[in-house]
mmCIF file with all atom_site columns, C-alpha atoms in Angstrom:
data_model
loop_
_atom_site.group_PDB
_atom_site.id
_atom_site.type_symbol
_atom_site.label_atom_id
_atom_site.label_alt_id
_atom_site.label_comp_id
_atom_site.label_asym_id
_atom_site.label_entity_id
_atom_site.label_seq_id
_atom_site.pdbx_PDB_ins_code
_atom_site.Cartn_x
_atom_site.Cartn_y
_atom_site.Cartn_z
_atom_site.occupancy
_atom_site.B_iso_or_equiv
_atom_site.pdbx_formal_charge
_atom_site.auth_seq_id
_atom_site.auth_comp_id
_atom_site.auth_asym_id
_atom_site.auth_atom_id
_atom_site.pdbx_PDB_model_num
ATOM 1   C CA . UNK A 1 1   ? -9.137  21.652  -30.248 1.00 0.00 ? 1   UNK A CA 1
ATOM 2   C CA . UNK A 1 2   ? -11.892 19.359  -30.411 1.00 0.00 ? 2   UNK A CA 1
ATOM 3   C CA . UNK A 1 3   ? -12.417 16.969  -32.709 1.00 0.00 ? 3   UNK A CA 1
ATOM 4   C CA . UNK A 1 4   ? -13.602 18.088  -35.686 1.00 0.00 ? 4   UNK A CA 1
ATOM 5   C CA . UNK A 1 5   ? -10.431 20.383  -35.810 1.00 0.00 ? 5   UNK A CA 1
ATOM 6   C CA . UNK A 1 6   ? -8.118  17.690  -35.621 1.00 0.00 ? 6   UNK A CA 1
ATOM 7   C CA . UNK A 1 7   ? -9.933  15.107  -38.232 1.00 0.00 ? 7   UNK A CA 1
ATOM 8   C CA . UNK A 1 8   ? -9.499  18.756  -40.415 1.00 0.00 ? 8   UNK A CA 1
ATOM 9   C CA . UNK A 1 9   ? -5.760  19.467  -39.756 1.00 0.00 ? 9   UNK A CA 1
ATOM 10  C CA . UNK A 1 10  ? -5.323  15.725  -40.808 1.00 0.00 ? 10  UNK A CA 1
ATOM 11  C CA . UNK A 1 11  ? -6.826  15.821  -43.210 1.00 0.00 ? 11  UNK A CA 1
ATOM 12  C CA . UNK A 1 12  ? -5.456  18.111  -43.948 1.00 0.00 ? 12  UNK A CA 1
ATOM 13  C CA . UNK A 1 13  ? -2.216  16.143  -43.666 1.00 0.00 ? 13  UNK A CA 1
ATOM 14  C CA . UNK A 1 14  ? -0.292  18.648  -41.126 1.00 0.00 ? 14  UNK A CA 1
ATOM 15  C CA . UNK A 1 15  ? 2.887   17.524  -39.632 1.00 0.00 ? 15  UNK A CA 1
ATOM 16  C CA . UNK A 1 16  ? 2.278   16.198  -35.303 1.00 0.00 ? 16  UNK A CA 1
ATOM 17  C CA . UNK A 1 17  ? 4.913   17.885  -33.018 1.00 0.00 ? 17  UNK A CA 1
ATOM 18  C CA . UNK A 1 18  ? 5.265   15.159  -29.090 1.00 0.00 ? 18  UNK A CA 1
ATOM 19  C CA . UNK A 1 19  ? 3.959   17.816  -26.595 1.00 0.00 ? 19  UNK A CA 1
ATOM 20  C CA . UNK A 1 20  ? 1.461   18.827  -28.675 1.00 0.00 ? 20  UNK A CA 1
ATOM 21  C CA . UNK A 1 21  ? -2.316  19.079  -28.402 1.00 0.00 ? 21  UNK A CA 1
ATOM 22  C CA . UNK A 1 22  ? -3.561  18.029  -31.306 1.00 0.00 ? 22  UNK A CA 1
ATOM 23  C CA . UNK A 1 23  ? -0.399  14.892  -30.279 1.00 0.00 ? 23  UNK A CA 1
ATOM 24  C CA . UNK A 1 24  ? -2.483  14.166  -26.746 1.00 0.00 ? 24  UNK A CA 1
ATOM 25  C CA . UNK A 1 25  ? -5.866  13.803  -29.812 1.00 0.00 ? 25  UNK A CA 1
ATOM 26  C CA . UNK A 1 26  ? -3.679  11.352  -31.739 1.00 0.00 ? 26  UNK A CA 1
ATOM 27  C CA . UNK A 1 27  ? -2.692  9.367   -28.262 1.00 0.00 ? 27  UNK A CA 1
ATOM 28  C CA . UNK A 1 28  ? -6.606  8.722   -27.096 1.00 0.00 ? 28  UNK A CA 1
ATOM 29  C CA . UNK A 1 29  ? -7.373  8.096   -30.971 1.00 0.00 ? 29  UNK A CA 1
ATOM 30  C CA . UNK A 1 30  ? -4.624  6.016   -31.174 1.00 0.00 ? 30  UNK A CA 1
ATOM 31  C CA . UNK A 1 31  ? -5.536  4.115   -27.531 1.00 0.00 ? 31  UNK A CA 1
ATOM 32  C CA . UNK A 1 32  ? -9.503  3.795   -29.200 1.00 0.00 ? 32  UNK A CA 1
ATOM 33  C CA . UNK A 1 33  ? -8.610  2.479   -32.417 1.00 0.00 ? 33  UNK A CA 1
ATOM 34  C CA . UNK A 1 34  ? -6.435  0.067   -30.165 1.00 0.00 ? 34  UNK A CA 1
ATOM 35  C CA . UNK A 1 35  ? -9.116  -1.325  -27.659 1.00 0.00 ? 35  UNK A CA 1
ATOM 36  C CA . UNK A 1 36  ? -10.966 -1.504  -31.176 1.00 0.00 ? 36  UNK A CA 1
ATOM 37  C CA . UNK A 1 37  ? -8.743  -4.345  -32.596 1.00 0.00 ? 37  UNK A CA 1
ATOM 38  C CA . UNK A 1 38  ? -8.626  -5.587  -29.609 1.00 0.00 ? 38  UNK A CA 1
ATOM 39  C CA . UNK A 1 39  ? -11.715 -6.416  -29.427 1.00 0.00 ? 39  UNK A CA 1
ATOM 40  C CA . UNK A 1 40  ? -11.209 -7.593  -33.109 1.00 0.00 ? 40  UNK A CA 1
ATOM 41  C CA . UNK A 1 41  ? -8.537  -9.404  -32.872 1.00 0.00 ? 41  UNK A CA 1
ATOM 42  C CA . UNK A 1 42  ? -9.230  -11.130 -29.470 1.00 0.00 ? 42  UNK A CA 1
ATOM 43  C CA . UNK A 1 43  ? -12.089 -13.835 -30.207 1.00 0.00 ? 43  UNK A CA 1
ATOM 44  C CA . UNK A 1 44  ? -13.954 -14.734 -33.400 1.00 0.00 ? 44  UNK A CA 1
ATOM 45  C CA . UNK A 1 45  ? -16.574 -12.838 -34.900 1.00 0.00 ? 45  UNK A CA 1
ATOM 46  C CA . UNK A 1 46  ? -19.436 -13.671 -37.902 1.00 0.00 ? 46  UNK A CA 1
ATOM 47  C CA . UNK A 1 47  ? -18.188 -10.998 -41.133 1.00 0.00 ? 47  UNK A CA 1
ATOM 48  C CA . UNK A 1 48  ? -21.652 -9.001  -40.152 1.00 0.00 ? 48  UNK A CA 1
ATOM 49  C CA . UNK A 1 49  ? -19.618 -8.408  -36.259 1.00 0.00 ? 49  UNK A CA 1
ATOM 50  C CA . UNK A 1 50  ? -16.393 -7.504  -38.317 1.00 0.00 ? 50  UNK A CA 1
ATOM 51  C CA . UNK A 1 51  ? -17.456 -5.024  -40.236 1.00 0.00 ? 51  UNK A CA 1
ATOM 52  C CA . UNK A 1 52  ? -19.437 -3.113  -37.423 1.00 0.00 ? 52  UNK A CA 1
ATOM 53  C CA . UNK A 1 53  ? -15.748 -3.366  -35.326 1.00 0.00 ? 53  UNK A CA 1
ATOM 54  C CA . UNK A 1 54  ? -15.096 -2.244  -38.543 1.00 0.00 ? 54  UNK A CA 1
ATOM 55  C CA . UNK A 1 55  ? -16.845 0.692   -38.685 1.00 0.00 ? 55  UNK A CA 1
ATOM 56  C CA . UNK A 1 56  ? -16.714 1.836   -35.050 1.00 0.00 ? 56  UNK A CA 1
ATOM 57  C CA . UNK A 1 57  ? -12.714 1.345   -35.875 1.00 0.00 ? 57  UNK A CA 1
ATOM 58  C CA . UNK A 1 58  ? -12.737 3.752   -39.411 1.00 0.00 ? 58  UNK A CA 1
ATOM 59  C CA . UNK A 1 59  ? -16.386 5.804   -37.879 1.00 0.00 ? 59  UNK A CA 1
ATOM 60  C CA . UNK A 1 60  ? -17.523 4.809   -41.541 1.00 0.00 ? 60  UNK A CA 1
ATOM 61  C CA . UNK A 1 61  ? -20.267 3.332   -42.816 1.00 0.00 ? 61  UNK A CA 1
ATOM 62  C CA . UNK A 1 62  ? -18.448 -0.383  -43.822 1.00 0.00 ? 62  UNK A CA 1
ATOM 63  C CA . UNK A 1 63  ? -20.337 -1.501  -46.753 1.00 0.00 ? 63  UNK A CA 1
ATOM 64  C CA . UNK A 1 64  ? -21.647 -5.000  -47.221 1.00 0.00 ? 64  UNK A CA 1
ATOM 65  C CA . UNK A 1 65  ? -19.272 -6.528  -49.427 1.00 0.00 ? 65  UNK A CA 1
ATOM 66  C CA . UNK A 1 66  ? -15.818 -6.177  -47.129 1.00 0.00 ? 66  UNK A CA 1
ATOM 67  C CA . UNK A 1 67  ? -14.229 -9.086  -46.647 1.00 0.00 ? 67  UNK A CA 1
ATOM 68  C CA . UNK A 1 68  ? -11.584 -9.669  -43.876 1.00 0.00 ? 68  UNK A CA 1
ATOM 69  C CA . UNK A 1 69  ? -9.639  -12.420 -41.857 1.00 0.00 ? 69  UNK A CA 1
ATOM 70  C CA . UNK A 1 70  ? -8.288  -10.690 -38.357 1.00 0.00 ? 70  UNK A CA 1
ATOM 71  C CA . UNK A 1 71  ? -6.220  -10.058 -36.407 1.00 0.00 ? 71  UNK A CA 1
ATOM 72  C CA . UNK A 1 72  ? -5.623  -6.813  -38.858 1.00 0.00 ? 72  UNK A CA 1
ATOM 73  C CA . UNK A 1 73  ? -3.635  -4.187  -37.246 1.00 0.00 ? 73  UNK A CA 1
ATOM 74  C CA . UNK A 1 74  ? -3.852  -0.143  -37.266 1.00 0.00 ? 74  UNK A CA 1
ATOM 75  C CA . UNK A 1 75  ? -2.810  3.364   -34.648 1.00 0.00 ? 75  UNK A CA 1
ATOM 76  C CA . UNK A 1 76  ? -5.468  5.669   -35.342 1.00 0.00 ? 76  UNK A CA 1
ATOM 77  C CA . UNK A 1 77  ? -8.669  3.761   -37.973 1.00 0.00 ? 77  UNK A CA 1
ATOM 78  C CA . UNK A 1 78  ? -10.064 6.768   -38.468 1.00 0.00 ? 78  UNK A CA 1
ATOM 79  C CA . UNK A 1 79  ? -8.707  7.520   -41.879 1.00 0.00 ? 79  UNK A CA 1
ATOM 80  C CA . UNK A 1 80  ? -9.135  4.732   -43.605 1.00 0.00 ? 80  UNK A CA 1
ATOM 81  C CA . UNK A 1 81  ? -11.656 4.741   -46.638 1.00 0.00 ? 81  UNK A CA 1
ATOM 82  C CA . UNK A 1 82  ? -12.344 1.585   -48.540 1.00 0.00 ? 82  UNK A CA 1
ATOM 83  C CA . UNK A 1 83  ? -14.937 0.440   -51.178 1.00 0.00 ? 83  UNK A CA 1
ATOM 84  C CA . UNK A 1 84  ? -16.760 -2.029  -52.718 1.00 0.00 ? 84  UNK A CA 1
ATOM 85  C CA . UNK A 1 85  ? -16.355 -6.135  -52.931 1.00 0.00 ? 85  UNK A CA 1
ATOM 86  C CA . UNK A 1 86  ? -12.729 -5.606  -50.526 1.00 0.00 ? 86  UNK A CA 1
ATOM 87  C CA . UNK A 1 87  ? -10.401 -8.151  -49.132 1.00 0.00 ? 87  UNK A CA 1
ATOM 88  C CA . UNK A 1 88  ? -7.614  -8.565  -46.055 1.00 0.00 ? 88  UNK A CA 1
ATOM 89  C CA . UNK A 1 89  ? -6.385  -11.920 -45.316 1.00 0.00 ? 89  UNK A CA 1
ATOM 90  C CA . UNK A 1 90  ? -4.410  -11.648 -41.805 1.00 0.00 ? 90  UNK A CA 1
ATOM 91  C CA . UNK A 1 91  ? -2.025  -9.620  -40.452 1.00 0.00 ? 91  UNK A CA 1
ATOM 92  C CA . UNK A 1 92  ? -2.415  -6.677  -42.014 1.00 0.00 ? 92  UNK A CA 1
ATOM 93  C CA . UNK A 1 93  ? -1.396  -3.644  -40.570 1.00 0.00 ? 93  UNK A CA 1
ATOM 94  C CA . UNK A 1 94  ? -2.127  0.147   -41.922 1.00 0.00 ? 94  UNK A CA 1
ATOM 95  C CA . UNK A 1 95  ? -0.458  2.981   -39.555 1.00 0.00 ? 95  UNK A CA 1
ATOM 96  C CA . UNK A 1 96  ? -3.568  5.475   -41.962 1.00 0.00 ? 96  UNK A CA 1
ATOM 97  C CA . UNK A 1 97  ? -3.178  8.732   -40.207 1.00 0.00 ? 97  UNK A CA 1
ATOM 98  C CA . UNK A 1 98  ? -1.681  10.384  -43.506 1.00 0.00 ? 98  UNK A CA 1
ATOM 99  C CA . UNK A 1 99  ? -4.605  8.963   -45.417 1.00 0.00 ? 99  UNK A CA 1
ATOM 100 C CA . UNK A 1 100 ? -5.353  4.702   -46.270 1.00 0.00 ? 100 UNK A CA 1
ATOM 101 C CA . UNK A 1 101 ? -7.463  4.832   -50.267 1.00 0.00 ? 101 UNK A CA 1
ATOM 102 C CA . UNK A 1 102 ? -8.366  1.491   -51.144 1.00 0.00 ? 102 UNK A CA 1
ATOM 103 C CA . UNK A 1 103 ? -10.112 1.153   -53.938 1.00 0.00 ? 103 UNK A CA 1
ATOM 104 C CA . UNK A 1 104 ? -12.979 -0.986  -55.221 1.00 0.00 ? 104 UNK A CA 1
ATOM 105 C CA . UNK A 1 105 ? -12.002 -4.863  -56.003 1.00 0.00 ? 105 UNK A CA 1
ATOM 106 C CA . UNK A 1 106 ? -9.445  -4.703  -53.975 1.00 0.00 ? 106 UNK A CA 1
ATOM 107 C CA . UNK A 1 107 ? -7.368  -7.477  -52.996 1.00 0.00 ? 107 UNK A CA 1
ATOM 108 C CA . UNK A 1 108 ? -4.687  -7.034  -49.829 1.00 0.00 ? 108 UNK A CA 1
ATOM 109 C CA . UNK A 1 109 ? -2.513  -10.712 -49.395 1.00 0.00 ? 109 UNK A CA 1
ATOM 110 C CA . UNK A 1 110 ? -1.319  -11.344 -45.387 1.00 0.00 ? 110 UNK A CA 1
ATOM 111 C CA . UNK A 1 111 ? 1.132   -9.041  -43.785 1.00 0.00 ? 111 UNK A CA 1
ATOM 112 C CA . UNK A 1 112 ? 0.904   -6.661  -45.803 1.00 0.00 ? 112 UNK A CA 1
ATOM 113 C CA . UNK A 1 113 ? 2.360   -3.355  -44.649 1.00 0.00 ? 113 UNK A CA 1
ATOM 114 C CA . UNK A 1 114 ? 0.578   -0.210  -45.592 1.00 0.00 ? 114 UNK A CA 1
ATOM 115 C CA . UNK A 1 115 ? 2.602   3.110   -43.784 1.00 0.00 ? 115 UNK A CA 1
ATOM 116 C CA . UNK A 1 116 ? 1.120   6.753   -43.961 1.00 0.00 ? 116 UNK A CA 1
ATOM 117 C CA . UNK A 1 117 ? 3.539   8.646   -41.955 1.00 0.00 ? 117 UNK A CA 1
ATOM 118 C CA . UNK A 1 118 ? 7.867   9.348   -42.012 1.00 0.00 ? 118 UNK A CA 1
ATOM 119 C CA . UNK A 1 119 ? 9.633   11.431  -38.969 1.00 0.00 ? 119 UNK A CA 1
ATOM 120 C CA . UNK A 1 120 ? 11.485  14.750  -39.263 1.00 0.00 ? 120 UNK A CA 1
ATOM 121 C CA . UNK A 1 121 ? 15.298  13.239  -40.328 1.00 0.00 ? 121 UNK A CA 1
ATOM 122 C CA . UNK A 1 122 ? 16.558  15.482  -38.225 1.00 0.00 ? 122 UNK A CA 1
ATOM 123 C CA . UNK A 1 123 ? 17.974  14.083  -34.908 1.00 0.00 ? 123 UNK A CA 1
ATOM 124 C CA . UNK A 1 124 ? 15.914  17.574  -32.956 1.00 0.00 ? 124 UNK A CA 1
ATOM 125 C CA . UNK A 1 125 ? 13.101  15.900  -35.344 1.00 0.00 ? 125 UNK A CA 1
ATOM 126 C CA . UNK A 1 126 ? 12.717  12.652  -35.306 1.00 0.00 ? 126 UNK A CA 1
ATOM 127 C CA . UNK A 1 127 ? 9.435   13.693  -33.259 1.00 0.00 ? 127 UNK A CA 1
ATOM 128 C CA . UNK A 1 128 ? 7.304   14.913  -35.459 1.00 0.00 ? 128 UNK A CA 1
ATOM 129 C CA . UNK A 1 129 ? 5.546   13.887  -38.009 1.00 0.00 ? 129 UNK A CA 1
ATOM 130 C CA . UNK A 1 130 ? 4.568   14.015  -41.637 1.00 0.00 ? 130 UNK A CA 1
ATOM 131 C CA . UNK A 1 131 ? 2.199   12.436  -42.847 1.00 0.00 ? 131 UNK A CA 1
ATOM 132 C CA . UNK A 1 132 ? 1.868   11.366  -46.470 1.00 0.00 ? 132 UNK A CA 1
ATOM 133 C CA . UNK A 1 133 ? -1.975  9.385   -47.740 1.00 0.00 ? 133 UNK A CA 1
ATOM 134 C CA . UNK A 1 134 ? -1.338  5.982   -50.401 1.00 0.00 ? 134 UNK A CA 1
ATOM 135 C CA . UNK A 1 135 ? -4.458  5.529   -52.631 1.00 0.00 ? 135 UNK A CA 1
ATOM 136 C CA . UNK A 1 136 ? -4.720  2.464   -53.728 1.00 0.00 ? 136 UNK A CA 1
ATOM 137 C CA . UNK A 1 137 ? -7.190  2.401   -56.299 1.00 0.00 ? 137 UNK A CA 1
ATOM 138 C CA . UNK A 1 138 ? -9.584  -0.196  -57.823 1.00 0.00 ? 138 UNK A CA 1
ATOM 139 C CA . UNK A 1 139 ? -9.019  -3.897  -59.125 1.00 0.00 ? 139 UNK A CA 1
ATOM 140 C CA . UNK A 1 140 ? -5.885  -3.461  -57.481 1.00 0.00 ? 140 UNK A CA 1
ATOM 141 C CA . UNK A 1 141 ? -4.443  -7.194  -55.726 1.00 0.00 ? 141 UNK A CA 1
ATOM 142 C CA . UNK A 1 142 ? -0.914  -7.130  -53.404 1.00 0.00 ? 142 UNK A CA 1
ATOM 143 C CA . UNK A 1 143 ? 0.735   -10.593 -52.837 1.00 0.00 ? 143 UNK A CA 1
ATOM 144 C CA . UNK A 1 144 ? 1.281   -11.567 -48.925 1.00 0.00 ? 144 UNK A CA 1
ATOM 145 C CA . UNK A 1 145 ? 4.307   -9.132  -47.177 1.00 0.00 ? 145 UNK A CA 1
ATOM 146 C CA . UNK A 1 146 ? 3.945   -6.074  -49.090 1.00 0.00 ? 146 UNK A CA 1
ATOM 147 C CA . UNK A 1 147 ? 4.721   -2.702  -47.399 1.00 0.00 ? 147 UNK A CA 1
ATOM 148 C CA . UNK A 1 148 ? 3.827   0.100   -49.287 1.00 0.00 ? 148 UNK A CA 1
ATOM 149 C CA . UNK A 1 149 ? 5.513   3.232   -47.646 1.00 0.00 ? 149 UNK A CA 1
ATOM 150 C CA . UNK A 1 150 ? 4.021   7.601   -47.718 1.00 0.00 ? 150 UNK A CA 1
ATOM 151 C CA . UNK A 1 151 ? 3.115   8.717   -50.785 1.00 0.00 ? 151 UNK A CA 1
ATOM 152 C CA . UNK A 1 152 ? 2.791   6.141   -53.240 1.00 0.00 ? 152 UNK A CA 1
ATOM 153 C CA . UNK A 1 153 ? -0.289  5.678   -55.366 1.00 0.00 ? 153 UNK A CA 1
ATOM 154 C CA . UNK A 1 154 ? -1.572  2.014   -56.897 1.00 0.00 ? 154 UNK A CA 1
ATOM 155 C CA . UNK A 1 155 ? -2.832  2.547   -60.208 1.00 0.00 ? 155 UNK A CA 1
ATOM 156 C CA . UNK A 1 156 ? -6.639  0.215   -60.802 1.00 0.00 ? 156 UNK A CA 1
ATOM 157 C CA . UNK A 1 157 ? -5.982  -3.506  -62.164 1.00 0.00 ? 157 UNK A CA 1
ATOM 158 C CA . UNK A 1 158 ? -2.240  -3.157  -60.618 1.00 0.00 ? 158 UNK A CA 1
ATOM 159 C CA . UNK A 1 159 ? -0.893  -6.329  -59.183 1.00 0.00 ? 159 UNK A CA 1
ATOM 160 C CA . UNK A 1 160 ? 2.328   -6.397  -56.865 1.00 0.00 ? 160 UNK A CA 1
ATOM 161 C CA . UNK A 1 161 ? 3.817   -9.447  -55.416 1.00 0.00 ? 161 UNK A CA 1
ATOM 162 C CA . UNK A 1 162 ? 4.235   -10.659 -51.921 1.00 0.00 ? 162 UNK A CA 1
ATOM 163 C CA . UNK A 1 163 ? 7.067   -9.574  -50.603 1.00 0.00 ? 163 UNK A CA 1
ATOM 164 C CA . UNK A 1 164 ? 7.702   -5.857  -52.627 1.00 0.00 ? 164 UNK A CA 1
ATOM 165 C CA . UNK A 1 165 ? 7.770   -2.604  -50.857 1.00 0.00 ? 165 UNK A CA 1
ATOM 166 C CA . UNK A 1 166 ? 6.444   -0.217  -52.767 1.00 0.00 ? 166 UNK A CA 1
ATOM 167 C CA . UNK A 1 167 ? 8.814   3.412   -52.883 1.00 0.00 ? 167 UNK A CA 1
ATOM 168 C CA . UNK A 1 168 ? 7.406   4.456   -55.972 1.00 0.00 ? 168 UNK A CA 1
ATOM 169 C CA . UNK A 1 169 ? 3.711   4.836   -57.113 1.00 0.00 ? 169 UNK A CA 1
ATOM 170 C CA . UNK A 1 170 ? 3.138   1.895   -59.412 1.00 0.00 ? 170 UNK A CA 1
ATOM 171 C CA . UNK A 1 171 ? 1.061   2.698   -63.131 1.00 0.00 ? 171 UNK A CA 1
ATOM 172 C CA . UNK A 1 172 ? -2.254  1.275   -63.804 1.00 0.00 ? 172 UNK A CA 1
ATOM 173 C CA . UNK A 1 173 ? -1.975  -2.406  -65.294 1.00 0.00 ? 173 UNK A CA 1
ATOM 174 C CA . UNK A 1 174 ? 1.351   -3.231  -63.633 1.00 0.00 ? 174 UNK A CA 1
ATOM 175 C CA . UNK A 1 175 ? 3.300   -6.183  -61.913 1.00 0.00 ? 175 UNK A CA 1
ATOM 176 C CA . UNK A 1 176 ? 5.618   -5.131  -59.776 1.00 0.00 ? 176 UNK A CA 1
ATOM 177 C CA . UNK A 1 177 ? 8.374   -7.133  -57.859 1.00 0.00 ? 177 UNK A CA 1
ATOM 178 C CA . UNK A 1 178 ? 11.286  -6.380  -55.459 1.00 0.00 ? 178 UNK A CA 1
ATOM 179 C CA . UNK A 1 179 ? 13.250  -4.906  -53.391 1.00 0.00 ? 179 UNK A CA 1
ATOM 180 C CA . UNK A 1 180 ? 12.484  -1.477  -54.454 1.00 0.00 ? 180 UNK A CA 1
ATOM 181 C CA . UNK A 1 181 ? 9.328   -2.531  -56.278 1.00 0.00 ? 181 UNK A CA 1
ATOM 182 C CA . UNK A 1 182 ? 10.103  -2.309  -60.267 1.00 0.00 ? 182 UNK A CA 1
ATOM 183 C CA . UNK A 1 183 ? 8.006   -2.804  -62.613 1.00 0.00 ? 183 UNK A CA 1
ATOM 184 C CA . UNK A 1 184 ? 8.031   -6.444  -64.166 1.00 0.00 ? 184 UNK A CA 1
ATOM 185 C CA . UNK A 1 185 ? 5.845   -7.035  -66.449 1.00 0.00 ? 185 UNK A CA 1
ATOM 186 C CA . UNK A 1 186 ? 2.210   -5.734  -68.035 1.00 0.00 ? 186 UNK A CA 1
ATOM 187 C CA . UNK A 1 187 ? -1.099  -6.536  -66.472 1.00 0.00 ? 187 UNK A CA 1
ATOM 188 C CA . UNK A 1 188 ? -2.196  -9.164  -69.584 1.00 0.00 ? 188 UNK A CA 1
#
């Protein structure tokens, strides 16, 4: 399996079991992500340097409107897509193999976790990871210490209150809070 075949497997959202050729490539990309995030997080970098390192991490050109306060953590890095005018605060952790898409104008608070993988439930299947994408649409504000689980879409203009655990899709123009997150009001 070459890089292109592996990335197609990832884009199709296929499960990966330990001990397979795909798993070996996953480990290779995970180690690359660890090296790049160690460089990103290991010392101060000017904003342009942060964008260059993030571009290297994702394998995509990150525009000049992206701004982030490190540290930032990821286990893969190659399946993150970011729109324009996006901000990440310190301590975010993205488990992105299932795919994370972040729309224009989104702000992500401190220590936010975006997790796109789940494991098999049966004990003999727990070494298999199942990816499900997270889609964050435009102008979303995610508060500090929020966790978003696999397969969730957050609609345009939504606000996720600090500390929420988002287990279901969030409608556009709503404010959600709690564990699990529930709609508490509309964005006015």
